[in-house]
XYZ file of C-alpha atoms in Angstrom:
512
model
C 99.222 69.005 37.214
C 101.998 71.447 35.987
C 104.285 73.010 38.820
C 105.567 76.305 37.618
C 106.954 79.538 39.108
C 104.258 82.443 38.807
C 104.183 85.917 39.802
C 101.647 87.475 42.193
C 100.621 91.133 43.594
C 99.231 91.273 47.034
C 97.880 94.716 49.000
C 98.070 94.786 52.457
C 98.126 97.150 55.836
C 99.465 96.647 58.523
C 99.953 98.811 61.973
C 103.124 99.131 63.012
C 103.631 100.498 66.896
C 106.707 102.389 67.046
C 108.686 102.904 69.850
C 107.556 107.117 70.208
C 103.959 105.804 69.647
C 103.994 103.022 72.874
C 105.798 106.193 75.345
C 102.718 108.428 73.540
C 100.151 105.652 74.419
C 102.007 104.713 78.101
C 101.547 108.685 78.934
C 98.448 109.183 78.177
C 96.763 106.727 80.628
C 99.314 107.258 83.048
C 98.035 109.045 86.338
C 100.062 112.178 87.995
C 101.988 109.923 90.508
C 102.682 107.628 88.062
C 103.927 110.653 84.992
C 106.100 112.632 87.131
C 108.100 108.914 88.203
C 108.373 108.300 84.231
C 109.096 112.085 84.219
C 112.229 111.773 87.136
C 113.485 107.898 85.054
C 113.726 109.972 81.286
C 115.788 112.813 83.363
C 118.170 110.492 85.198
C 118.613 109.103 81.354
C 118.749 111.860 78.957
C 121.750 114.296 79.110
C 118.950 116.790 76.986
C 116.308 116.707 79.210
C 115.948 119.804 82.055
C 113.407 120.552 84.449
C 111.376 123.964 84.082
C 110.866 125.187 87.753
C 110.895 128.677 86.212
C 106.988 130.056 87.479
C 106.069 130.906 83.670
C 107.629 127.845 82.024
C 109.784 130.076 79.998
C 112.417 127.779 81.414
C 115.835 129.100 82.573
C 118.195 131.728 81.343
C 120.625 130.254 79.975
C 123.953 131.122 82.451
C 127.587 129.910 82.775
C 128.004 126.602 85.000
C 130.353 128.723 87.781
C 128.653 131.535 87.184
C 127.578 131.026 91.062
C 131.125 129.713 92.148
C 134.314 131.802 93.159
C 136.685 131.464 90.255
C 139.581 129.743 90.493
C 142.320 132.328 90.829
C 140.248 133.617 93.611
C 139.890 130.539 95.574
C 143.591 129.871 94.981
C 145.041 133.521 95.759
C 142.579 133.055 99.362
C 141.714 136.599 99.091
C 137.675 137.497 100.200
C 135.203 137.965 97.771
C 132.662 140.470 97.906
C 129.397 138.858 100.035
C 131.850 136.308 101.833
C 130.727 137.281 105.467
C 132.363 133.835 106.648
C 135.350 134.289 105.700
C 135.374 138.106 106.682
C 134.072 137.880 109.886
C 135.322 134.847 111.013
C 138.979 133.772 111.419
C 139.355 130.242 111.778
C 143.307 129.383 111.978
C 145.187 128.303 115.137
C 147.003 131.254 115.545
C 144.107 134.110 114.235
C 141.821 131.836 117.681
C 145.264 132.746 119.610
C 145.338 136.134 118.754
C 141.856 137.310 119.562
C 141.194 135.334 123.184
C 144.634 136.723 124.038
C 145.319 132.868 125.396
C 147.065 129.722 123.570
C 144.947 127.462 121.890
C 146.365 124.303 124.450
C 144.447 126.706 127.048
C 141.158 126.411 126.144
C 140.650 122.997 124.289
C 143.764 121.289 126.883
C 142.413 118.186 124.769
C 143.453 119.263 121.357
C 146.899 120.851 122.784
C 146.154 123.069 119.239
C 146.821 120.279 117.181
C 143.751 117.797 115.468
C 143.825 114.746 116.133
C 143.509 111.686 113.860
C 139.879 110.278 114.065
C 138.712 107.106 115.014
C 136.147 106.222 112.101
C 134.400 103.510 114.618
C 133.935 106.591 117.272
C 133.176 109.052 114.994
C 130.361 106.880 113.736
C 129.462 106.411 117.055
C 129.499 109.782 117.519
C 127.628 110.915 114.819
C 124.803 108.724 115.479
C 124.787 110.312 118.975
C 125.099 113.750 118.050
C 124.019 114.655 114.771
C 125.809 117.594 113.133
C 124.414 120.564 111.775
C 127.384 121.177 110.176
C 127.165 121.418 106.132
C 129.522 120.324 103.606
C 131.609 123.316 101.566
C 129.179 123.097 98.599
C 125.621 122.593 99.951
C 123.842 125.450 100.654
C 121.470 124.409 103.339
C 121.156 121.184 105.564
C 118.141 118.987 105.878
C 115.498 119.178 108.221
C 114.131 116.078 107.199
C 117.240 114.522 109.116
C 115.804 115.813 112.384
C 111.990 114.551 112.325
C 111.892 110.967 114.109
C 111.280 108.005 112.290
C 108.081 106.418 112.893
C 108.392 103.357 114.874
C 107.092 100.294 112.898
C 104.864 97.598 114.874
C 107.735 95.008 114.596
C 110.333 97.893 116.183
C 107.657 98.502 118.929
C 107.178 94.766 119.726
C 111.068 93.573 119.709
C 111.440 96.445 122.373
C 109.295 94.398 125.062
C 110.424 91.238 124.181
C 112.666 91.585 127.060
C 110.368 91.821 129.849
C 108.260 89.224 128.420
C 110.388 86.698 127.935
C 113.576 85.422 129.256
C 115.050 82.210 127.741
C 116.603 82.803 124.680
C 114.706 80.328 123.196
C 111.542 81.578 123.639
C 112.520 85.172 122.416
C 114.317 83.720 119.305
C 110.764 82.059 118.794
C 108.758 85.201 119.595
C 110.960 87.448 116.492
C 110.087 84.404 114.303
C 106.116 85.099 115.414
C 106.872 88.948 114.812
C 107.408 88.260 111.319
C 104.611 86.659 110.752
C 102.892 89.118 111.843
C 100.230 90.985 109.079
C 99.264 94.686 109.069
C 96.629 94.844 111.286
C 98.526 92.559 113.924
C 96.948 89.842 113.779
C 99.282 85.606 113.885
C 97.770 84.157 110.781
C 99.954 81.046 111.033
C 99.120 76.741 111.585
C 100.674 76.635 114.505
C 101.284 72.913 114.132
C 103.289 73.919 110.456
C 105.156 76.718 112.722
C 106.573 74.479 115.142
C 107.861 71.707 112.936
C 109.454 74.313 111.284
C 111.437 76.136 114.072
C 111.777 72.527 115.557
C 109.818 73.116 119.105
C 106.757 71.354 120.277
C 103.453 73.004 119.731
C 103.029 73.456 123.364
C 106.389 75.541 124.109
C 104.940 77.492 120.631
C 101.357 77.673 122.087
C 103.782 79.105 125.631
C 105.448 82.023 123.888
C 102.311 82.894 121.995
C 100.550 83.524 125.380
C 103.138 85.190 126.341
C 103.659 87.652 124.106
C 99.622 88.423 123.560
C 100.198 90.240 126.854
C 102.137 93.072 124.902
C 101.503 96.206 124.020
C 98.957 96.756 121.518
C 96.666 94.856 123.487
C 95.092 92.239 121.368
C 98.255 91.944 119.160
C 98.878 88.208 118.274
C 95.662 86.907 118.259
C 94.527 84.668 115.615
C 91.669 86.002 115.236
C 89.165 88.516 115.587
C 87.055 86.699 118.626
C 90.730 86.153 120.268
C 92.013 89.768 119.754
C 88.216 91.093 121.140
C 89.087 88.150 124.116
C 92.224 90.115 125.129
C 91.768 94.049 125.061
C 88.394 92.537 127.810
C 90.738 90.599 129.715
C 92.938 93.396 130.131
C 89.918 95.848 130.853
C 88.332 92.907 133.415
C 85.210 92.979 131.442
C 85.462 89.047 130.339
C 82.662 87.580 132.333
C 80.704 84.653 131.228
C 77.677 86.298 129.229
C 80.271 88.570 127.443
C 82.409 85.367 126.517
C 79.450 84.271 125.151
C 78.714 87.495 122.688
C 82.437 87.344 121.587
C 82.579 83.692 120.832
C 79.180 84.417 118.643
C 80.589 87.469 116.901
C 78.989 86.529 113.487
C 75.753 87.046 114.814
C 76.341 90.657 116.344
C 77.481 91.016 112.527
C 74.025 89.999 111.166
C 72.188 91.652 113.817
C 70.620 89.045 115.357
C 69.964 90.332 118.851
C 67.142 88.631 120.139
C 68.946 84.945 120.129
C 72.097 86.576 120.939
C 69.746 87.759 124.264
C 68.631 84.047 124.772
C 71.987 82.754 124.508
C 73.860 85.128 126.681
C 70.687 84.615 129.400
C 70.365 88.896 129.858
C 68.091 91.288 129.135
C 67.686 94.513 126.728
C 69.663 96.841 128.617
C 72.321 94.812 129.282
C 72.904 93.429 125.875
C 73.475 97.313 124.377
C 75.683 97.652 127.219
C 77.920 94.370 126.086
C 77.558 95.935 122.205
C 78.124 98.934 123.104
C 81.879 97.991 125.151
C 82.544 95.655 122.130
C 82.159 98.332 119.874
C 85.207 100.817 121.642
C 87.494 97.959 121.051
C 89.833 97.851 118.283
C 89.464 95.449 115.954
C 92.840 95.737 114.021
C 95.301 96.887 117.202
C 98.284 96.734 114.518
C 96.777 99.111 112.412
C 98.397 101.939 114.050
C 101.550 100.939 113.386
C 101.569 101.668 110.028
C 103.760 103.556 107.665
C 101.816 103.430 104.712
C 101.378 107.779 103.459
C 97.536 108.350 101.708
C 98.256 110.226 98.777
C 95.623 112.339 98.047
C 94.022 112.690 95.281
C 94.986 115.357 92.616
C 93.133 116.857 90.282
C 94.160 116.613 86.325
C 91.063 119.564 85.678
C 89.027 122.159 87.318
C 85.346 122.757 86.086
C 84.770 126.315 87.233
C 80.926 128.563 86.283
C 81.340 131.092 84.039
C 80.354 134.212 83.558
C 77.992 133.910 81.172
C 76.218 130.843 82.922
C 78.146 127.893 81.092
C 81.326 125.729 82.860
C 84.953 126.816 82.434
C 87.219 123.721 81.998
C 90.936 123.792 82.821
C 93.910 121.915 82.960
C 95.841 121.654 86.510
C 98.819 123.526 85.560
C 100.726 122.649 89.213
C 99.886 118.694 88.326
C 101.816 118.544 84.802
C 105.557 117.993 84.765
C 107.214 120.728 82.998
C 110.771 119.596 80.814
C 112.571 121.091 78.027
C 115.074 120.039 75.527
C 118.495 121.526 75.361
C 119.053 122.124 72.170
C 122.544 124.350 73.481
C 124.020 121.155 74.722
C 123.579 119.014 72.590
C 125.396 121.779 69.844
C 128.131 122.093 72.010
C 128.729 117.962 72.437
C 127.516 116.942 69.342
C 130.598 118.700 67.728
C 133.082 117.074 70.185
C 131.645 113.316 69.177
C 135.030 111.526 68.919
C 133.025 108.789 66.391
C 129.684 108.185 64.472
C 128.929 106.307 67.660
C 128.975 108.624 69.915
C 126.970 110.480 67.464
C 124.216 108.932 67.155
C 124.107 107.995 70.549
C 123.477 111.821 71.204
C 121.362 112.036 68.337
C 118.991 109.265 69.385
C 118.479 111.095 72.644
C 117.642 114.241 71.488
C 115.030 112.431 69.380
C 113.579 110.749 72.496
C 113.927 114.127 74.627
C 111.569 115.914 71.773
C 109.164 113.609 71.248
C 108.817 112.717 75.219
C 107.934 116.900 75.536
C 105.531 116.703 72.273
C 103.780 113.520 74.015
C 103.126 115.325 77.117
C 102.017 118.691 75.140
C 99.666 116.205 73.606
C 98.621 114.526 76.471
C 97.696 117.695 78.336
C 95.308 118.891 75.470
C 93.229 115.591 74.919
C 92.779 115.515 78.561
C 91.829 119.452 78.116
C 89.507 117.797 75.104
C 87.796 115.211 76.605
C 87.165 117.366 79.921
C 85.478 119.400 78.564
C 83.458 117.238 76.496
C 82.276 115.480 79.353
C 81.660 118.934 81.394
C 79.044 120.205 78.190
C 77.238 116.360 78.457
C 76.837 116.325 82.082
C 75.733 120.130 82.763
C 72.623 119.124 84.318
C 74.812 116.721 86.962
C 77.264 119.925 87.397
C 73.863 121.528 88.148
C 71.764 120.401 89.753
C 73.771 116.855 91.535
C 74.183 113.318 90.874
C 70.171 112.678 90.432
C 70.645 114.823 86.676
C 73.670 112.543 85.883
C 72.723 111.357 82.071
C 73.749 108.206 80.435
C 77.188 108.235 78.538
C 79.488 105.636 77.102
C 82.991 105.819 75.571
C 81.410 105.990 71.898
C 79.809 109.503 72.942
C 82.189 111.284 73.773
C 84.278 109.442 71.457
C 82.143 110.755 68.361
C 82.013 114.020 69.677
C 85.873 114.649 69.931
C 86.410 112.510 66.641
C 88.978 109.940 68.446
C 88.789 106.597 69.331
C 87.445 105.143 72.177
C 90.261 103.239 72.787
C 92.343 106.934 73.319
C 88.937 107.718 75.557
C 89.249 104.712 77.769
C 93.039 105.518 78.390
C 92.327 109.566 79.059
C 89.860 108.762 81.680
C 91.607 106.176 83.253
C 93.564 107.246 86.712
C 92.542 110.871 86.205
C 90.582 113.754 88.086
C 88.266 116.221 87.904
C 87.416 118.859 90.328
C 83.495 119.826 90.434
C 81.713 122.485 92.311
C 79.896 118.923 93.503
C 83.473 117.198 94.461
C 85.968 116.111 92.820
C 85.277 112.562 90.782
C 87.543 110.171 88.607
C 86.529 110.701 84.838
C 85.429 107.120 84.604
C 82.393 108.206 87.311
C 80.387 110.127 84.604
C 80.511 106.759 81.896
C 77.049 104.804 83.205
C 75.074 102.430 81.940
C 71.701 103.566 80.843
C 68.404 101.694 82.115
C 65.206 102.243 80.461
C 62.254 104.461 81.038
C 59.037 103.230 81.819
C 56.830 105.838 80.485
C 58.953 105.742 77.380
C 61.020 108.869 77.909
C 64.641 110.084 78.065
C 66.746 106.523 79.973
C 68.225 107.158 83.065
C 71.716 106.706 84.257
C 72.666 103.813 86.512
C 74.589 105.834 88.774
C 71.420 108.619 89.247
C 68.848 105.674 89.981
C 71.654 104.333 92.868
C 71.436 107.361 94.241
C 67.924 107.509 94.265
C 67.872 104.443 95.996
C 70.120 105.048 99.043
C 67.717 108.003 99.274
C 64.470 105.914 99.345
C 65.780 103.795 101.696
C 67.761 106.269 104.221
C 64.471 107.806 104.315
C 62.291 104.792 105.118
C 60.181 104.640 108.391
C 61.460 102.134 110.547
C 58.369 100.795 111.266
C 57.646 100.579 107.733
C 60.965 98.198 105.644
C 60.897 98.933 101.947
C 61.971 95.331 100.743
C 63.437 95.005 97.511
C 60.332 94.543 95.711
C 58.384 97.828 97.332
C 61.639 99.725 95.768
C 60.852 98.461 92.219
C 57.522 99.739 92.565
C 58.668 103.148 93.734
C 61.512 102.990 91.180
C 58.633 101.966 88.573
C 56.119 105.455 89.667
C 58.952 107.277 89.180
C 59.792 106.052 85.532
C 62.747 103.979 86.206
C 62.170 100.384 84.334
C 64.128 98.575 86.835
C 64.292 94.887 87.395
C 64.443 93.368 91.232
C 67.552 91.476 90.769
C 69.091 94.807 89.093
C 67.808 96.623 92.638
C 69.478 93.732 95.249
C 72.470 94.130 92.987
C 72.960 97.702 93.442
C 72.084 97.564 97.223
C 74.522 95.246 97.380
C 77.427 97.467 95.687
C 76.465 100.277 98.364
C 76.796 97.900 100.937
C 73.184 98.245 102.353
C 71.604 95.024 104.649
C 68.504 93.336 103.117
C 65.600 94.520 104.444
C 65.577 92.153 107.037
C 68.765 93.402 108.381
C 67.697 97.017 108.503
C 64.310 95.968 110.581
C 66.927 94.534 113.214
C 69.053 97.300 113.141
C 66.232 99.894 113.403
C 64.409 98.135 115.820
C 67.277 98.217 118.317
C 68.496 101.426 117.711
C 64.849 103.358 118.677
């Protein structure tokens, strides 16, 4: 076979993901909390970037950088400007003081003699931390009032605090801040106490000492191991641990599936007294390190409002306070760009600028294909925004996808992490894409969410005398043209957290 050099032609396409297309992509499925950090990184970066706090986003007037300053032949000459009230009214040499309380300065400060004194920087830290000053440096026109609001005390602050009057050996206290570490959130020792002492090199029973010890701080029923022990503690310290309520405690996991008649048998009491025991166990708190913590909700913010109109359809619009507002300055980068001392420095500025533009034109764009696929989603679902969560229709991605004539990749991002405020609540966008189930008279499919719905309903209502198992709710289901399966029925119970019907004939029993 001949080996020769030949010529060939070959088509191909290929997608190439620029660097202004990933920060387009990035925004768009970013959430609020998440776009205004992005928003704060790109301003601590880019010289061209500003913030537009103006109220109608026209952005600031443009203004001289001292135009708010004294200038400096003022400052130097130390003549009073017009508005200066401090320096009119008040005189603040040695000898202006002198003057005006008709007395020597030695007089009335006898420590200062009228002369400062050089400052320790140990006792005026000292000092400071004692005595915070109110005081405000030259150029800041306010002070914070932040720095006067207490810290919150953290569970590990609280407990360090006591360790004092628990414990006395150094020892033991040295091994009682290596147990507050370990503590988790809820304050609760998840250690192996055997692994624990090999490590801090003490015998499990001088650990098992300072563990004891220490339980009898403040939360009670901090330190326990686990939820039987901490329940153990908070009735020791109310003197409610008697023998038929050790009992109940040390078979928790039955109170949990509601098995009260052989938690009767076992405890040896009767009807009355066993609601009694449930009933203190139930005022106990079950996570006594909880309240300890610093952790701040944020609540949820809406990227849309859904309001009625006028003439009887929705009105969707974008949360104006939620989007971050920037602009370029263009002004700037004129007045640098000519000063470049190289094509370095050039380009440097020059890639910025590019950046600073197209972060602004990926936001624009971001806010109006949210605005887009809003209000798609607002003109499918009009019988939910109606009439409730029973009218919620069927929808995928494609839908709304097809509608809007983008992707449903760009669809999946849009919704993810974002808002919507409803006259019925506000939901997450994903919340209105549900799977559809079958009718069984052959009609219109029904949305998964709607038929969950309608079965916390069915069974909220039930008569207590009368359980709806999981078949009985297929039936229903069935009657009311919802082709549902019975494993499709325990598997949505399930997901709303609702006991089998076993369960619920315990619960309701008991609670009559």
């Amino acid at each position: 076979m001949a080996i020769g050099p030949k010529l060939e032609f070959r088509q191909s396409q290929q997608l190439v993901m620029t660097p202004q297309l990933m920060q387009a992509i990035k925004l768009l499925q970013l959430s609020n909390v998440d776009l205004i950090a992005h928003i704060n990184s790109e301003l601590e970066s880019n010289p061209f970037l500003e913030r537009d706090d103006s109220p109608d986003g026209a952005g600031p007037a443009a203004e001289s950088p001292n135009s708010d300053n004294v200038s400096d032949a003022e400052a130097s000459s130390g003549e009073a400007v017009e508005g200066d009230w401090l320096r009119n009214e008040l005189e603040t040499t040695p000898e202006a003081i002198s003057s005006s309380m008709d007395s020597e300065l030695s007089n009335v400060f006898p420590d200062d003699n009228g002369e400062s004194k050089a400052v320790d920087p140990v006792q005026q830290k000292a000092d400071n931390w004692q005595a915070p000053s109110h005081s405000t440096s030259a150029g800041a026109s306010d002070y914070n009032l932040e720095a006067f609001v207490a810290a919150e005390v953290s569970l590990s602050e609280h407990l360090q605090e006591q360790l004092g009057f628990a414990l006395s050996q150094p020892t033991d206290i040295l091994i009682a801040q290596q147990l507050i570490d370990c503590l988790d959130e809820n304050g609760y020792l998840r250690i192996d106490c055997t692994e624990m002492a090999s490590r801090l090199g003490v015998s499990e029973e001088d650990l098992e000492r300072v563990i004891i010890a220490v339980q009898a701080l403040d939360p009670v029923g901090v330190f326990a191991r686990d939820l039987p022990e901490c329940l153990k503690l908070q009735l020791i310290d109310k003197d409610r641990y008697d023998p038929a309520m050790q009992v109940l405690v040390e078979n928790i996991e039955l109170l949990a599936v509601h098995d009260l008649p052989k938690l009767k048998r076992l405890c040896k009491v009767d009807d009355e007294d066993l609601l009694d025991m449930i009933h203190e166990i139930k005022e106990l708190n079950p996570k006594p390190g909880a309240a300890f913590s610093n952790e701040v909700a944020q609540p949820i913010v809406p990227d849309a409002f859904v309001r009625p109109a006028s003439d009887g359809g929705w009105t969707v619009e974008l949360n104006i306070e939620s989007l971050p507002k920037v602009l370029v300055n263009q002004s700037y980068y004129s007045t640098i760009s000519q000063g470049s001392k190289n094509d370095k420095e050039l380009a440097y500025f020059t890639d910025n600028l590019q950046t600073a533009n197209w972060l602004v034109k990926s936001l624009d764009q971001r806010a109006r294909t949210i605005l887009k696929v809003a209000s798609e989603i607002a003109r499918q679902q009009d019988a939910f925004l109606t009439y409730g969560v029973q009218h919620l229709r069927p929808m995928n991605l494609r839908t709304v996808a097809d509608a809007i004539e983008m992707h449903e990749s760009t669809v999946s991002r849009v919704t993810s992490n974002k808002y919507i405020a409803t006259p019925r609540g506000i939901f997450e966008l994903k919340y209105f894409f549900s799977a559809a189930i079958a009718s069984s008279e052959g009609g219109e499919s029904h949305s998964a969410e709607s038929v969950r719905y309608r079965l916390k309903q069915l069974i909220d209502s039930e008569d207590p005398k009368k359980i709806l198992s999981d078949d009985a709710l297929v039936k229903i289901l069935r009657d009311d043209g919802v082709d549902i399966a019975r494993r499709t029925v325990a598997k949505y119970r399930e997901a709303l957290k609702i006991p089998s019907s076993v369960q619920r004939r315990r619960e309701k029993k008991h609670s009559r």
